Short mmCIF file of N, CA, C and O in Angstrom, two decimals:
data_model
loop_
_atom_site.label_atom_id
_atom_site.label_comp_id
_atom_site.label_asym_id
_atom_site.label_seq_id
_atom_site.Cartn_x
_atom_site.Cartn_y
_atom_site.Cartn_z
N TRP A 174 -37.22 9.35 1.50
CA TRP A 174 -37.88 8.31 0.69
C TRP A 174 -38.91 8.88 -0.46
O TRP A 174 -39.70 9.90 -0.11
N GLN A 175 -38.79 8.62 -1.76
CA GLN A 175 -39.78 8.91 -2.53
C GLN A 175 -40.33 7.80 -3.09
O GLN A 175 -40.15 6.71 -3.00
N PHE A 176 -41.81 7.93 -3.28
CA PHE A 176 -42.93 6.77 -3.93
C PHE A 176 -43.57 7.36 -5.16
O PHE A 176 -43.92 8.47 -5.14
N VAL A 177 -43.16 6.25 -6.13
CA VAL A 177 -44.07 6.52 -7.54
C VAL A 177 -45.00 5.05 -7.37
O VAL A 177 -44.52 4.14 -7.40
N PRO A 178 -46.25 5.62 -7.73
CA PRO A 178 -46.86 4.32 -8.08
C PRO A 178 -46.69 3.62 -9.33
O PRO A 178 -46.53 4.42 -10.29
N GLY A 179 -46.55 2.39 -9.34
CA GLY A 179 -46.50 1.69 -10.45
C GLY A 179 -47.03 2.08 -11.56
O GLY A 179 -46.54 1.68 -12.58
N ASP A 180 -48.39 2.35 -11.44
CA ASP A 180 -49.05 2.61 -12.60
C ASP A 180 -48.89 3.92 -12.98
O ASP A 180 -49.11 4.34 -14.53
N LYS A 181 -47.93 4.65 -12.56
CA LYS A 181 -47.81 5.99 -13.07
C LYS A 181 -46.45 6.16 -13.85
O LYS A 181 -45.96 7.01 -14.34
N ILE A 182 -45.52 4.98 -13.76
CA ILE A 182 -44.46 4.96 -14.63
C ILE A 182 -44.63 4.82 -16.15
O ILE A 182 -45.37 3.92 -16.40
N GLN A 183 -43.83 5.88 -16.76
CA GLN A 183 -44.16 5.79 -18.12
C GLN A 183 -43.03 4.93 -18.86
O GLN A 183 -43.11 4.22 -19.91
N TYR A 184 -41.66 5.28 -18.28
CA TYR A 184 -40.62 4.36 -19.19
C TYR A 184 -39.19 4.14 -17.64
O TYR A 184 -39.74 4.93 -16.67
N THR A 185 -38.79 3.04 -18.03
CA THR A 185 -37.67 2.69 -17.08
C THR A 185 -36.31 2.83 -18.15
O THR A 185 -36.28 2.14 -19.00
N SER A 186 -34.97 3.49 -17.46
CA SER A 186 -33.92 3.19 -17.98
C SER A 186 -33.04 2.31 -16.99
O SER A 186 -32.97 3.02 -15.60
N MET A 187 -31.94 2.03 -17.13
CA MET A 187 -30.87 1.51 -16.64
C MET A 187 -29.57 2.35 -17.10
O MET A 187 -29.58 2.36 -18.08
N SER A 188 -28.61 2.57 -16.40
CA SER A 188 -27.50 3.09 -16.61
C SER A 188 -26.18 2.53 -15.72
O SER A 188 -26.69 2.19 -14.74
N GLN A 189 -25.34 2.79 -16.29
CA GLN A 189 -23.64 2.27 -15.43
C GLN A 189 -22.62 3.54 -15.71
O GLN A 189 -22.39 3.50 -16.60
N THR A 190 -22.18 4.05 -14.43
CA THR A 190 -21.01 4.69 -14.46
C THR A 190 -20.22 3.74 -14.72
O THR A 190 -20.14 2.84 -14.39
N PRO A 191 -18.66 4.44 -15.20
CA PRO A 191 -17.59 3.55 -15.46
C PRO A 191 -17.09 2.74 -14.24
O PRO A 191 -16.64 1.81 -14.00
N VAL A 192 -17.35 3.44 -12.81
CA VAL A 192 -17.08 3.16 -11.51
C VAL A 192 -17.80 1.93 -11.15
O VAL A 192 -17.88 1.06 -10.67
N GLN A 193 -19.65 2.15 -11.45
CA GLN A 193 -20.48 1.23 -11.17
C GLN A 193 -19.94 0.14 -12.01
O GLN A 193 -20.12 -1.05 -11.67
N ARG A 194 -19.78 0.20 -13.20
CA ARG A 194 -19.32 -1.09 -14.24
C ARG A 194 -18.17 -1.66 -13.36
O ARG A 194 -18.13 -2.99 -13.41
N ALA A 195 -17.18 -1.16 -13.26
CA ALA A 195 -16.03 -1.80 -12.54
C ALA A 195 -16.56 -2.41 -11.08
O ALA A 195 -15.93 -3.70 -11.02
N LEU A 196 -17.47 -2.04 -10.53
CA LEU A 196 -17.60 -2.76 -9.52
C LEU A 196 -19.28 -3.88 -9.36
O LEU A 196 -19.74 -4.16 -8.48
N LYS A 197 -19.61 -3.63 -10.67
CA LYS A 197 -20.68 -4.65 -11.22
C LYS A 197 -22.09 -4.11 -10.49
O LYS A 197 -22.74 -4.93 -10.13
N LEU A 198 -22.02 -3.06 -10.52
CA LEU A 198 -23.53 -1.96 -9.93
C LEU A 198 -23.95 -1.42 -11.14
O LEU A 198 -23.47 -1.33 -12.51
N GLY A 199 -25.36 -1.15 -10.73
CA GLY A 199 -26.13 -0.30 -12.02
C GLY A 199 -27.00 0.73 -11.04
O GLY A 199 -27.30 0.47 -10.08
N SER A 200 -27.74 1.48 -11.79
CA SER A 200 -28.71 2.25 -11.23
C SER A 200 -30.10 2.46 -12.18
O SER A 200 -29.84 2.18 -13.39
N VAL A 201 -31.44 2.12 -11.83
CA VAL A 201 -32.42 2.32 -12.38
C VAL A 201 -33.11 3.50 -12.22
O VAL A 201 -33.24 4.06 -11.01
N ARG A 202 -33.64 4.23 -13.45
CA ARG A 202 -34.66 5.40 -13.35
C ARG A 202 -35.98 5.34 -13.67
O ARG A 202 -36.22 4.33 -14.85
N PHE A 203 -36.95 5.47 -12.93
CA PHE A 203 -38.29 5.30 -13.37
C PHE A 203 -38.94 6.73 -13.55
O PHE A 203 -38.61 7.71 -12.79
N ASN A 204 -39.39 7.01 -14.67
CA ASN A 204 -40.00 8.44 -15.15
C ASN A 204 -41.30 8.18 -15.09
O ASN A 204 -42.13 7.31 -15.63
N THR A 205 -41.93 9.53 -14.77
CA THR A 205 -43.51 9.66 -14.98
C THR A 205 -43.86 10.92 -15.72
O THR A 205 -42.86 11.62 -16.31
N ALA A 206 -44.90 11.03 -15.96
CA ALA A 206 -45.50 12.30 -16.89
C ALA A 206 -45.38 13.29 -16.22
O ALA A 206 -45.68 14.52 -16.78
N ALA A 207 -45.10 13.39 -14.74
CA ALA A 207 -45.60 14.64 -13.77
C ALA A 207 -44.38 15.43 -14.44
O ALA A 207 -42.94 15.39 -14.63
N THR A 208 -44.68 17.00 -13.97
CA THR A 208 -43.64 17.80 -14.34
C THR A 208 -42.69 18.23 -13.45
O THR A 208 -41.71 18.82 -13.20
N PHE A 209 -43.12 17.94 -12.24
CA PHE A 209 -42.30 18.27 -10.72
C PHE A 209 -42.20 16.57 -10.30
O PHE A 209 -42.93 15.96 -10.05
N ASP A 210 -40.68 16.54 -10.06
CA ASP A 210 -40.46 15.29 -9.55
C ASP A 210 -40.58 14.21 -10.20
O ASP A 210 -41.24 13.48 -9.61
N SER A 211 -40.27 14.64 -11.74
CA SER A 211 -41.06 13.34 -12.65
C SER A 211 -40.16 11.86 -12.53
O SER A 211 -40.70 11.33 -13.58
N SER A 212 -39.13 11.98 -11.79
CA SER A 212 -38.38 10.70 -12.12
C SER A 212 -37.92 10.41 -10.64
O SER A 212 -37.69 10.98 -9.74
N LEU A 213 -37.57 8.89 -10.54
CA LEU A 213 -36.93 8.40 -9.09
C LEU A 213 -36.01 7.48 -9.77
O LEU A 213 -35.67 6.72 -10.72
N GLU A 214 -34.62 7.74 -9.06
CA GLU A 214 -33.62 6.83 -9.38
C GLU A 214 -33.10 6.08 -8.16
O GLU A 214 -33.17 6.47 -7.17
N ILE A 215 -32.80 4.80 -8.49
CA ILE A 215 -32.28 3.76 -7.44
C ILE A 215 -30.91 3.36 -8.07
O ILE A 215 -30.58 2.99 -9.07
N GLU A 216 -29.78 3.94 -7.42
CA GLU A 216 -28.51 3.92 -7.51
C GLU A 216 -27.47 2.67 -6.75
O GLU A 216 -28.23 2.58 -5.61
N ASP A 217 -26.50 2.11 -7.42
CA ASP A 217 -25.72 1.26 -6.86
C ASP A 217 -26.31 0.19 -6.40
O ASP A 217 -25.80 -0.39 -5.30
N LEU A 218 -27.31 -0.46 -7.30
CA LEU A 218 -27.89 -1.78 -7.10
C LEU A 218 -27.08 -2.67 -7.70
O LEU A 218 -26.00 -2.24 -8.60
N SER A 219 -26.87 -4.15 -7.29
CA SER A 219 -25.87 -4.93 -8.31
C SER A 219 -26.66 -5.00 -9.56
O SER A 219 -27.65 -4.77 -9.64
N PHE A 220 -25.62 -5.08 -10.21
CA PHE A 220 -26.18 -4.96 -12.23
C PHE A 220 -27.33 -5.81 -12.03
O PHE A 220 -28.26 -5.64 -12.89
N GLU A 221 -27.31 -7.05 -11.96
CA GLU A 221 -28.27 -8.27 -12.05
C GLU A 221 -29.35 -7.61 -11.23
O GLU A 221 -30.77 -7.90 -11.99
N ASP A 222 -29.20 -7.08 -10.33
CA ASP A 222 -30.78 -6.68 -9.50
C ASP A 222 -31.32 -5.21 -10.23
O ASP A 222 -32.38 -5.08 -10.29
N ALA A 223 -30.47 -4.69 -10.87
CA ALA A 223 -30.86 -3.27 -11.66
C ALA A 223 -31.63 -3.76 -12.68
O ALA A 223 -32.35 -3.16 -13.10
N LYS A 224 -31.12 -4.73 -13.41
CA LYS A 224 -31.57 -5.28 -14.76
C LYS A 224 -32.82 -5.96 -14.39
O LYS A 224 -33.82 -5.74 -15.17
N SER A 225 -33.00 -6.54 -13.41
CA SER A 225 -34.10 -7.50 -13.19
C SER A 225 -35.34 -6.54 -12.79
O SER A 225 -36.45 -6.67 -13.33
N LEU A 226 -35.10 -5.46 -11.90
CA LEU A 226 -36.15 -4.50 -11.78
C LEU A 226 -36.45 -3.69 -13.08
O LEU A 226 -37.50 -3.70 -13.16
N ALA A 227 -35.52 -3.26 -13.79
CA ALA A 227 -35.99 -2.50 -15.20
C ALA A 227 -36.70 -3.29 -16.11
O ALA A 227 -37.46 -3.11 -16.59
N PHE A 228 -36.37 -4.80 -16.14
CA PHE A 228 -37.06 -5.45 -17.17
C PHE A 228 -38.70 -5.83 -16.50
O PHE A 228 -39.42 -5.90 -17.14
N GLU A 229 -38.59 -5.86 -15.30
CA GLU A 229 -40.18 -6.50 -14.90
C GLU A 229 -40.94 -4.94 -14.70
O GLU A 229 -42.11 -5.39 -15.42
N PHE A 230 -40.20 -3.78 -14.43
CA PHE A 230 -41.48 -2.59 -14.74
C PHE A 230 -41.61 -2.60 -16.28
O PHE A 230 -42.45 -2.13 -16.75
N HIS A 231 -40.61 -2.57 -17.27
CA HIS A 231 -40.75 -2.78 -18.58
C HIS A 231 -41.80 -3.80 -18.86
O HIS A 231 -42.90 -3.20 -19.73
N ARG A 232 -41.55 -5.02 -18.56
CA ARG A 232 -42.71 -5.89 -18.92
C ARG A 232 -44.05 -5.73 -18.51
O ARG A 232 -45.07 -5.72 -19.08
N ARG A 233 -44.25 -4.91 -17.21
CA ARG A 233 -45.67 -4.39 -16.83
C ARG A 233 -46.09 -3.29 -17.11
O ARG A 233 -47.35 -2.81 -17.40
N SER A 234 -45.47 -2.13 -18.37
CA SER A 234 -45.70 -1.26 -18.65
C SER A 234 -46.06 -1.62 -20.29
O SER A 234 -45.36 -1.00 -21.08
N MET A 235 -46.71 -2.33 -20.68
CA MET A 235 -47.07 -2.84 -21.89
C MET A 235 -47.56 -1.83 -22.87
O MET A 235 -47.48 -1.86 -24.02
N ASP A 236 -48.18 -0.40 -22.36
CA ASP A 236 -48.69 0.23 -23.03
C ASP A 236 -47.95 1.18 -23.64
O ASP A 236 -47.98 2.21 -24.09
N THR A 237 -46.39 1.29 -23.13
CA THR A 237 -45.60 2.15 -23.45
C THR A 237 -44.57 1.28 -24.51
O THR A 237 -44.17 0.20 -24.20
N LYS A 238 -43.83 2.03 -25.80
CA LYS A 238 -43.18 1.55 -26.59
C LYS A 238 -41.84 1.95 -26.09
O LYS A 238 -41.48 2.76 -26.00
N ASP A 239 -40.87 0.68 -26.65
CA ASP A 239 -39.44 1.12 -26.20
C ASP A 239 -39.13 1.67 -24.69
O ASP A 239 -38.47 2.87 -24.73
N SER A 240 -39.71 1.46 -23.79
CA SER A 240 -39.61 2.06 -22.57
C SER A 240 -38.31 1.67 -21.98
O SER A 240 -37.93 2.23 -20.63
N LEU A 241 -37.52 0.62 -22.51
CA LEU A 241 -36.09 0.30 -21.55
C LEU A 241 -35.35 0.89 -22.73
O LEU A 241 -35.01 0.62 -23.70
N VAL A 242 -34.21 1.88 -22.07
CA VAL A 242 -32.99 2.32 -22.44
C VAL A 242 -32.08 1.90 -21.97
O VAL A 242 -31.88 1.28 -21.05
N ASP A 243 -30.84 1.86 -23.15
CA ASP A 243 -29.79 1.17 -22.61
C ASP A 243 -29.74 -0.32 -22.33
O ASP A 243 -29.12 -0.78 -21.50
N GLY A 244 -30.38 -1.02 -23.35
CA GLY A 244 -30.77 -2.48 -23.03
C GLY A 244 -29.73 -3.44 -22.90
O GLY A 244 -29.32 -4.06 -23.68
N HIS A 245 -28.82 -3.34 -21.77
CA HIS A 245 -28.11 -4.29 -21.40
C HIS A 245 -28.97 -6.01 -20.93
O HIS A 245 -29.86 -5.74 -20.49
#
């Protein structure tokens, strides 16, 4: 398990591989400013869950600009 405090997340991105897209799955990556283990990725969530999670953290990070990448 990896733990990243929510207030340390600088930006969130979501992505889909071609296989994930076919299976209606997605991945969410949370990035921090740390130089070691600076990101955490959750793979193979349902696409809707991945999108909801990414948008919720994007909403919470009001101090970052354009923090949601690949904006599906």
